[in-house]
XYZ file of C-alpha atoms in Angstrom:
585
model
C 13.026 -3.582 31.751
C 11.669 -5.779 29.041
C 8.512 -5.201 27.351
C 5.454 -7.590 28.086
C 3.987 -10.343 25.838
C 1.204 -8.687 23.646
C -0.985 -10.442 21.063
C -3.804 -9.920 18.635
C -6.070 -12.429 16.657
C -7.493 -12.249 13.328
C -11.134 -10.934 12.949
C -13.972 -12.827 11.869
C -17.831 -12.266 11.607
C -17.963 -13.168 15.150
C -15.552 -10.908 16.766
C -16.483 -7.406 18.427
C -16.660 -4.472 16.179
C -14.497 -2.456 18.746
C -11.835 -5.615 18.824
C -12.087 -5.757 15.038
C -11.372 -1.768 14.786
C -8.771 -2.226 17.115
C -6.827 -4.806 15.084
C -7.128 -2.368 11.861
C -5.346 0.373 13.834
C -2.595 -1.371 15.243
C 0.506 0.356 13.935
C 3.663 -1.173 12.215
C 5.455 -0.528 15.456
C 3.050 -2.243 17.805
C 2.853 -5.368 15.361
C 6.639 -5.458 15.204
C 6.862 -5.386 19.065
C 4.426 -8.253 19.005
C 6.350 -10.365 16.514
C 9.716 -9.484 17.991
C 8.524 -10.699 21.678
C 7.061 -14.065 20.217
C 10.090 -14.981 18.676
C 11.961 -14.500 21.612
C 9.513 -16.519 23.374
C 9.897 -19.301 20.988
C 13.829 -19.296 20.918
C 13.510 -19.238 25.024
C 11.223 -22.361 24.681
C 13.452 -24.596 22.555
C 16.667 -23.745 24.689
C 18.520 -26.140 26.370
C 18.593 -26.100 30.145
C 21.671 -24.294 30.632
C 21.033 -21.692 27.910
C 17.719 -21.033 30.106
C 19.733 -20.962 33.122
C 22.138 -18.109 31.483
C 18.518 -16.463 29.915
C 16.440 -16.246 32.950
C 18.406 -17.831 35.631
C 16.093 -20.498 36.031
C 17.626 -23.739 37.624
C 17.596 -26.865 35.687
C 15.196 -28.777 38.054
C 13.828 -31.308 35.868
C 17.643 -32.155 34.709
C 18.328 -32.603 38.402
C 15.291 -34.470 39.220
C 15.822 -36.944 36.333
C 19.574 -37.555 37.551
C 18.100 -38.423 40.983
C 15.563 -40.410 39.520
C 17.814 -42.525 37.732
C 19.735 -43.298 40.700
C 16.864 -43.959 43.035
C 15.036 -46.229 40.645
C 18.033 -48.081 39.624
C 18.924 -48.901 43.286
C 15.130 -49.824 43.823
C 15.218 -52.117 40.884
C 18.252 -53.934 41.940
C 16.871 -54.406 45.415
C 13.645 -56.062 44.111
C 15.475 -57.791 41.442
C 17.617 -59.695 44.129
C 14.564 -60.456 46.425
C 12.544 -61.543 43.260
C 15.722 -63.706 42.447
C 15.182 -65.818 45.476
C 11.315 -66.188 44.604
C 12.326 -67.571 41.266
C 14.706 -69.836 42.259
C 12.623 -71.184 45.109
C 9.816 -71.954 42.630
C 12.364 -73.777 40.185
C 13.802 -75.622 43.010
C 10.413 -77.195 44.166
C 9.267 -77.750 40.787
C 12.690 -80.189 40.405
C 12.136 -81.536 43.742
C 8.566 -82.662 43.196
C 9.582 -84.107 39.695
C 12.030 -86.443 41.392
C 9.555 -87.187 44.374
C 6.594 -88.018 42.333
C 7.852 -89.382 38.991
C 9.636 -92.574 39.427
C 12.947 -92.632 37.650
C 12.823 -89.189 36.660
C 16.042 -87.695 35.494
C 16.923 -83.858 35.051
C 16.428 -82.841 31.472
C 13.998 -85.707 30.377
C 10.905 -83.385 30.419
C 10.423 -84.224 26.691
C 11.403 -87.831 26.211
C 9.551 -88.806 29.979
C 7.001 -91.398 28.712
C 5.956 -95.272 29.663
C 4.904 -97.825 26.914
C 3.349 -100.667 28.695
C 0.221 -100.854 30.702
C 1.942 -102.301 33.903
C 4.074 -99.044 33.807
C 1.265 -96.914 33.525
C -0.340 -98.254 36.895
C 3.316 -98.505 38.356
C 3.721 -94.709 37.971
C 0.518 -93.934 39.132
C 0.721 -95.982 42.338
C 4.299 -94.924 42.946
C 2.919 -91.262 42.947
C 0.204 -91.934 45.093
C 2.425 -93.650 47.551
C 4.989 -90.804 47.428
C 2.185 -88.498 48.355
C 1.016 -90.464 51.240
C 4.385 -90.569 52.766
C 5.569 -86.757 52.028
C 6.112 -86.063 55.491
C 8.487 -88.748 56.003
C 10.508 -88.683 52.687
C 10.712 -85.242 51.800
C 13.498 -82.622 52.870
C 11.939 -79.776 52.529
C 9.223 -78.108 54.615
C 6.324 -79.320 52.639
C 2.857 -80.110 54.203
C -0.662 -80.856 53.020
C -3.291 -78.117 52.175
C -5.685 -77.871 54.902
C -9.391 -76.705 54.504
C -10.657 -75.892 58.281
C -9.233 -79.173 60.089
C -9.306 -81.803 57.243
C -6.638 -82.062 54.778
C -7.311 -82.142 50.917
C -7.357 -85.092 49.093
C -5.430 -86.324 46.118
C -7.520 -86.740 43.111
C -7.037 -89.312 40.505
C -8.843 -88.669 37.268
C -9.274 -90.373 34.154
C -10.901 -89.087 31.033
C -12.079 -91.647 28.401
C -14.262 -91.529 25.265
C -18.094 -92.554 26.548
C -18.129 -95.619 24.247
C -15.733 -97.282 21.954
C -15.190 -100.492 20.146
C -11.655 -100.600 18.193
C -10.380 -103.158 15.835
C -7.299 -101.987 13.996
C -6.758 -105.385 12.694
C -10.083 -105.226 10.962
C -9.765 -101.446 9.950
C -13.040 -100.756 11.945
C -13.884 -98.662 14.808
C -17.279 -97.387 16.603
C -16.638 -94.529 19.276
C -18.568 -91.971 20.984
C -16.203 -88.677 21.071
C -17.872 -87.446 24.310
C -15.269 -87.221 27.002
C -16.430 -88.617 30.361
C -14.532 -87.963 33.495
C -14.044 -90.376 36.470
C -12.661 -89.603 39.652
C -10.939 -91.227 42.689
C -10.167 -89.326 45.823
C -7.604 -90.331 48.320
C -7.251 -88.870 51.766
C -3.631 -87.817 52.808
C -3.889 -90.314 56.007
C -0.650 -91.985 56.779
C -0.362 -95.613 55.772
C 1.045 -98.377 58.161
C 4.667 -99.510 57.856
C 5.532 -101.325 54.713
C 2.212 -100.796 53.129
C 1.697 -99.434 49.971
C -1.293 -98.557 47.813
C -2.039 -100.642 44.766
C -4.701 -101.731 42.560
C -6.052 -104.250 45.204
C -6.659 -101.140 47.716
C -8.536 -98.938 45.175
C -11.355 -99.629 42.450
C -9.378 -97.822 39.772
C -9.062 -99.653 36.149
C -8.279 -98.306 33.067
C -9.271 -99.183 29.554
C -6.719 -98.064 27.319
C -8.304 -98.309 23.982
C -10.797 -95.412 25.260
C -8.440 -93.782 27.666
C -7.511 -90.175 26.624
C -5.865 -88.807 29.996
C -5.277 -89.561 33.449
C -4.330 -86.734 35.908
C -3.275 -86.912 39.508
C -3.985 -83.568 41.228
C -3.000 -82.304 44.796
C -2.213 -79.491 46.736
C 0.954 -78.786 48.844
C 2.102 -75.806 50.911
C 5.537 -74.664 51.911
C 7.551 -71.593 53.421
C 10.480 -69.886 51.843
C 12.834 -69.222 55.000
C 15.779 -68.426 52.733
C 14.708 -64.492 52.718
C 15.497 -64.406 56.318
C 18.654 -64.600 55.893
C 18.521 -61.460 53.670
C 16.627 -59.457 56.016
C 13.050 -59.950 54.283
C 9.977 -61.527 55.612
C 9.398 -65.069 54.428
C 6.358 -65.857 52.095
C 4.209 -68.646 52.111
C 3.635 -70.608 49.019
C 0.828 -73.011 47.671
C 1.484 -75.521 44.996
C -1.377 -76.966 42.937
C 0.471 -79.904 41.372
C -0.924 -81.965 38.393
C 0.837 -85.028 36.951
C -0.634 -85.800 33.328
C -0.420 -89.196 31.524
C -1.315 -87.966 28.130
C -2.880 -90.637 25.605
C -4.375 -88.345 23.439
C -2.578 -89.847 20.415
C -3.188 -93.449 21.050
C 0.178 -94.106 19.694
C 1.412 -96.448 22.301
C 3.540 -93.601 24.032
C 1.847 -91.960 27.035
C 3.774 -88.863 27.813
C 3.847 -87.896 31.174
C 4.468 -84.466 32.806
C 4.374 -82.525 36.151
C 2.702 -79.130 36.077
C 3.104 -76.583 39.088
C 0.971 -73.746 39.543
C 2.302 -71.613 42.236
C 0.471 -69.123 44.199
C 2.287 -66.801 46.820
C 0.232 -65.811 50.028
C 0.450 -63.771 52.892
C 1.336 -65.736 56.097
C -1.293 -65.596 58.588
C 0.603 -66.026 61.698
C 4.193 -65.063 62.014
C 7.068 -63.723 64.217
C 10.607 -63.025 63.327
C 13.303 -62.154 66.154
C 16.034 -59.485 65.268
C 15.854 -56.119 62.770
C 14.123 -57.760 60.311
C 11.063 -55.652 60.526
C 13.128 -52.467 60.980
C 14.740 -53.096 57.616
C 11.456 -53.325 55.652
C 10.344 -50.000 57.347
C 13.528 -48.523 55.678
C 12.877 -49.868 52.196
C 9.083 -48.701 52.481
C 10.563 -45.259 53.409
C 12.904 -45.458 50.305
C 10.228 -46.579 47.870
C 7.627 -43.630 49.442
C 10.779 -41.214 48.575
C 11.173 -42.599 45.248
C 7.266 -42.238 44.450
C 7.441 -38.455 45.882
C 10.303 -37.980 43.502
C 8.641 -39.299 40.346
C 5.522 -37.430 41.231
C 7.381 -34.324 41.131
C 9.034 -35.145 37.922
C 5.522 -36.086 36.531
C 4.117 -32.592 37.647
C 6.882 -30.679 36.032
C 7.061 -32.646 32.924
C 3.107 -32.256 32.358
C 3.755 -28.752 33.013
C 6.310 -28.471 30.048
C 4.160 -30.282 27.845
C 0.879 -28.079 28.360
C 2.939 -24.883 28.104
C 4.458 -26.223 24.532
C 0.729 -27.136 23.689
C -0.290 -23.443 24.563
C 2.729 -21.872 22.798
C 1.801 -24.089 19.601
C -1.644 -22.393 19.537
C -0.203 -19.369 19.823
C 2.399 -19.724 17.070
C -0.490 -20.919 14.832
C -2.827 -18.164 15.461
C 0.056 -15.615 15.175
C 0.782 -17.227 11.559
C -2.716 -17.398 10.438
C -3.532 -13.727 11.135
C 0.086 -11.938 10.071
C 1.492 -14.188 7.324
C -2.138 -15.822 6.172
C -0.203 -19.065 6.109
C -1.094 -22.522 7.863
C 1.777 -24.086 10.011
C 2.600 -27.452 8.798
C 2.213 -30.662 10.756
C 5.912 -31.123 11.362
C 6.659 -27.605 12.922
C 3.557 -28.108 15.044
C 4.859 -31.296 16.219
C 7.849 -29.565 17.262
C 6.125 -28.113 20.231
C 5.309 -31.705 21.460
C 8.292 -32.993 23.397
C 7.941 -36.658 23.103
C 11.120 -37.178 25.541
C 8.740 -35.375 28.146
C 5.962 -37.735 27.330
C 8.335 -40.701 27.850
C 9.385 -39.452 31.048
C 6.044 -39.094 31.999
C 4.869 -42.565 31.207
C 8.103 -43.951 33.184
C 6.779 -41.821 35.887
C 3.418 -43.283 36.133
C 4.891 -46.997 35.947
C 7.604 -45.993 38.450
C 4.699 -44.837 40.749
C 2.296 -47.658 40.522
C 5.115 -50.334 40.664
C 6.833 -48.807 43.557
C 3.152 -48.969 45.255
C 3.029 -52.685 44.590
C 6.383 -53.078 45.858
C 5.471 -51.487 49.125
C 2.427 -53.707 49.255
C 4.800 -56.857 48.841
C 7.188 -55.665 51.291
C 3.978 -55.254 53.706
C 2.774 -59.003 52.579
C -0.567 -57.408 51.631
C -0.021 -58.557 47.838
C 2.250 -61.143 46.081
C 2.209 -59.374 42.513
C 5.835 -60.275 41.755
C 5.415 -60.603 38.237
C 3.244 -57.518 37.748
C 5.643 -55.510 39.825
C 8.650 -56.849 37.835
C 6.976 -55.692 34.465
C 6.127 -52.042 35.904
C 9.575 -51.728 37.383
C 11.601 -53.053 34.613
C 9.774 -50.854 31.820
C 9.873 -47.921 33.994
C 13.591 -48.188 34.615
C 14.389 -48.844 30.688
C 12.414 -45.554 30.013
C 14.163 -43.586 32.607
C 17.371 -44.505 31.071
C 16.253 -43.977 27.651
C 14.980 -40.297 28.880
C 18.428 -39.487 29.498
C 19.311 -39.391 26.016
C 17.388 -36.364 25.325
C 20.114 -34.539 27.739
C 23.099 -35.927 25.596
C 21.297 -34.845 22.664
C 22.142 -31.113 23.653
C 25.621 -32.251 22.590
C 26.340 -32.310 18.924
C 28.630 -35.259 19.339
C 26.028 -37.255 21.281
C 23.282 -36.079 19.125
C 24.006 -38.204 15.992
C 22.462 -41.329 17.187
C 19.211 -39.675 18.150
C 18.940 -37.582 14.873
C 19.732 -40.636 12.734
C 16.909 -42.867 14.728
C 14.619 -39.875 14.047
C 15.297 -39.503 10.575
C 15.522 -43.063 9.449
C 12.331 -44.312 11.429
C 9.676 -43.325 8.543
C 11.363 -45.366 5.805
C 12.487 -48.264 8.384
C 8.876 -48.647 9.205
C 7.773 -48.697 5.587
C 10.768 -51.093 4.521
C 9.759 -53.373 7.548
C 6.436 -53.683 6.418
C 7.299 -54.631 2.866
C 9.804 -57.294 4.634
C 7.270 -58.618 6.992
C 5.176 -59.607 4.021
C 7.907 -61.921 2.704
C 8.697 -63.174 6.151
C 4.916 -64.226 7.096
C 4.914 -65.979 3.425
C 7.950 -67.986 4.557
C 6.391 -68.694 7.907
C 3.203 -70.228 6.840
C 4.873 -72.070 3.967
C 7.521 -73.876 6.339
C 4.896 -74.611 8.792
C 2.479 -76.304 6.614
C 5.266 -78.220 4.468
C 8.105 -78.677 6.909
C 6.173 -79.046 10.231
C 5.704 -82.894 10.013
C 9.347 -83.580 9.457
C 11.223 -80.699 11.133
C 11.144 -80.081 14.943
C 11.677 -76.550 14.383
C 8.549 -76.018 12.116
C 6.158 -77.634 14.338
C 4.247 -74.690 15.198
C 4.032 -70.797 14.054
C 5.913 -69.825 16.634
C 8.642 -72.266 16.399
C 8.897 -71.355 12.636
C 9.111 -67.634 13.573
C 12.022 -68.174 15.864
C 13.736 -70.436 13.683
C 13.579 -68.065 10.562
C 14.511 -65.290 12.941
C 17.569 -67.128 14.162
C 18.713 -67.981 10.513
C 18.620 -64.190 9.415
C 21.180 -63.655 12.142
C 23.311 -66.398 11.074
C 22.513 -68.970 14.176
C 22.023 -72.507 14.120
C 22.327 -72.944 10.200
C 23.774 -76.593 10.155
C 21.596 -78.043 12.723
C 18.433 -76.733 10.858
C 19.407 -78.122 7.730
C 20.832 -81.552 9.595
C 17.499 -82.115 11.561
C 15.268 -82.198 8.396
C 14.044 -85.996 8.092
C 14.533 -87.782 4.816
C 11.535 -89.910 4.860
C 9.847 -88.208 1.969
C 12.595 -87.040 -0.787
C 10.228 -84.436 -2.438
C 9.666 -82.763 0.900
C 13.532 -82.932 1.609
C 14.099 -81.426 -1.638
C 11.632 -78.919 -1.071
C 13.004 -78.009 2.071
C 16.691 -77.132 0.553
C 15.207 -74.711 -1.828
C 13.368 -73.385 1.049
C 15.991 -72.785 3.386
C 18.453 -71.577 0.799
C 16.328 -69.140 -0.729
C 15.052 -67.710 2.525
C 18.686 -67.091 3.849
C 19.946 -65.696 0.437
C 16.867 -63.510 0.249
C 16.886 -61.952 3.792
C 20.915 -62.017 4.525
C 21.972 -61.107 1.000
C 19.273 -58.767 0.171
C 16.872 -57.596 2.870
C 19.281 -57.310 5.613
C 21.730 -55.537 3.534
C 19.111 -52.935 2.104
C 18.234 -52.578 5.930
C 21.661 -51.579 7.014
C 22.300 -49.466 3.742
C 18.954 -47.645 4.591
C 19.985 -46.572 8.154
C 23.953 -46.073 6.832
C 22.415 -43.872 4.253
C 20.466 -41.890 6.706
C 23.615 -41.602 8.687
C 25.675 -39.868 6.139
C 23.058 -37.707 5.296
C 22.692 -36.696 8.837
C 26.385 -36.401 9.632
C 26.749 -34.041 6.256
C 24.092 -31.813 7.755
C 25.910 -31.436 10.980
C 28.918 -30.294 8.971
C 27.028 -28.039 6.546
C 23.667 -27.150 8.354
C 20.098 -28.578 8.548
C 17.249 -27.440 6.064
C 15.728 -24.736 8.231
C 11.813 -25.108 8.381
C 9.352 -22.323 8.622
C 9.441 -22.292 12.267
C 13.073 -22.500 12.841
C 13.394 -19.610 9.937
C 10.976 -17.490 12.284
C 12.870 -17.980 15.066
C 16.371 -17.541 13.601
C 15.732 -13.464 12.908
C 15.855 -13.088 16.838
C 19.719 -12.451 17.198
C 19.380 -12.223 21.198
C 21.728 -14.284 23.170
C 20.858 -16.227 26.208
C 23.122 -14.054 28.208
C 21.906 -10.717 26.823
C 19.557 -10.247 29.621
C 16.457 -9.582 26.896
C 14.775 -12.864 28.208
C 14.601 -11.908 31.971
C 11.016 -10.505 32.770
C 10.439 -9.098 36.102
C 6.813 -9.869 35.831
C 4.809 -12.208 33.711
C 1.943 -10.836 31.700
C -1.337 -12.317 32.683
C -2.792 -11.610 29.212
C -2.400 -14.577 26.815
C -1.350 -14.215 22.769
C -4.498 -14.248 20.420
C -7.042 -14.602 23.220
C -10.256 -13.268 21.595
C -12.050 -12.594 25.063
C -13.662 -9.246 25.143
C -12.872 -5.678 24.138
C -11.890 -4.821 27.720
C -9.002 -7.299 27.230
C -7.565 -5.630 24.066
C -8.134 -2.198 25.797
C -6.023 -3.244 28.338
C -3.449 -4.446 25.821
C -3.276 -1.211 24.193
C -2.793 0.924 27.364
C -0.338 -1.789 28.259
C 1.552 -1.268 25.211
C 1.422 2.969 25.882
C 2.825 2.391 28.831
C 5.755 0.255 28.372
C 6.875 0.900 24.811
C 9.472 3.590 24.912
C 9.491 6.038 21.713
C 13.078 4.852 21.112
C 12.191 1.032 20.697
C 9.336 2.003 18.320
C 11.498 3.854 16.164
C 13.743 1.371 16.062
C 11.183 -1.219 15.030
C 9.876 1.291 12.627
C 13.134 1.781 10.873
C 13.723 -2.216 11.324
C 12.727 -5.624 10.349
C 10.248 -5.668 13.018
C 7.229 -5.192 10.690
C 8.282 -6.650 7.458
C 6.239 -9.383 5.982
C 7.791 -12.988 6.780
C 9.035 -14.784 3.676
């Protein structure tokens, strides 16, 4: 039978006199026994699941749950993704349909160029949209309807924004303007017009002063039901579309841009009935989601338990080292007890539990937070698959990637910080100088995307060719700017970045062949030569006394009695003559 774990702690001014006397009178054999047990305990803690099974017969529950969770979470994500795909397709199709319905002469892929240039065209576009709205039930091929508030249908609002006062004479280079914005709206009820009758300027008291006009907005609400989900055994959703047609004249450049914005909200249908087995299929999916939640909850509990045990063992080892060897344990050795993979799995479990709960509410049509649910389930699935790398890391041939990333990460972060300073400098310079002359440099976000594409060798010729040549000085500067950036980042920064990782890879590969440098923790554990299948790790009873717990004299008296009862004379003699009580170097 194996000896139970016994500990002591260092004396301080606040310790009990009997406790300090006990520490002073511990024999070398007893100290060696404590040290040997701590080594064995640490070695067991850092074993892989297979070695732990050989050592104590513990089944790898966490490994089994992780493999089960990967399958379940992936299936759950695929099912939700197919459902969400129908939602996204329905939104996009309706937006395209509204553009063709309410924008006169609209054609696909002309959003950036759709504009009008004459006053007559502005009026024509506005009244075309109004008439299409009034005739919507007769012309739309979809199941669109007006929004109702009570028994009345909501009206369409035609609002114009203009400067409060303004006199502009470009010919004389003079102007007198009050920049305060005034908004004036006209509301049109969605009553059906008579046959062959349309709404025009003669029907509405609506005129535009184009010299002061800033913007015209047509705002109205429509509703629809997504019936395509019925064919996929899902309950349909009800949609609210808040449409805004904008005539943008803020630039007063003679070109009024026209755009249609569709703000979509998904609602729970108030009164619905679907014949067939759709309701039963929904219940099956909710049961599956509940099982996913229970599996993730079990994984969360097991991983939390392992993390807590690791922190407790860390404190125990730090106290042992401080008392026996009068040395502080390094921060890197202390962090070895904090398993980052477990923390990663715990985060994925929390995200999966929250995401699965939202998914169940969506299936029950209590919530419609598709985007939030997508982010939670997508992130959790990514982390679950990343967490599997931990188990591949137990095999030397698969562990090379993990070790390389771990060793290279600090140097990579420092290198990226330095490279980011150069990158941001080029971003600000390109935005302010090339922005007025190049479409890819109009905003800081676009500049960053363009430069990042250039680093990867994408779209180089187009970036050079699209530069306007109105200013020869700016054109010449753009050549110096682009050539220097490409040369600096592709031939120097990117090459150094790759060399940094390659050098780390070669170092790790060399260490795998010749052995890694040992830390104090590893040297301490390496003195325990017990194999996992030696039987020395099997404990018949776990000791209820924790190591280095300075509680009271009764605990340590119990420790002395425990040592007396279970320490056989032969074991003590072996430890006295062996290296058990020798100073650690």
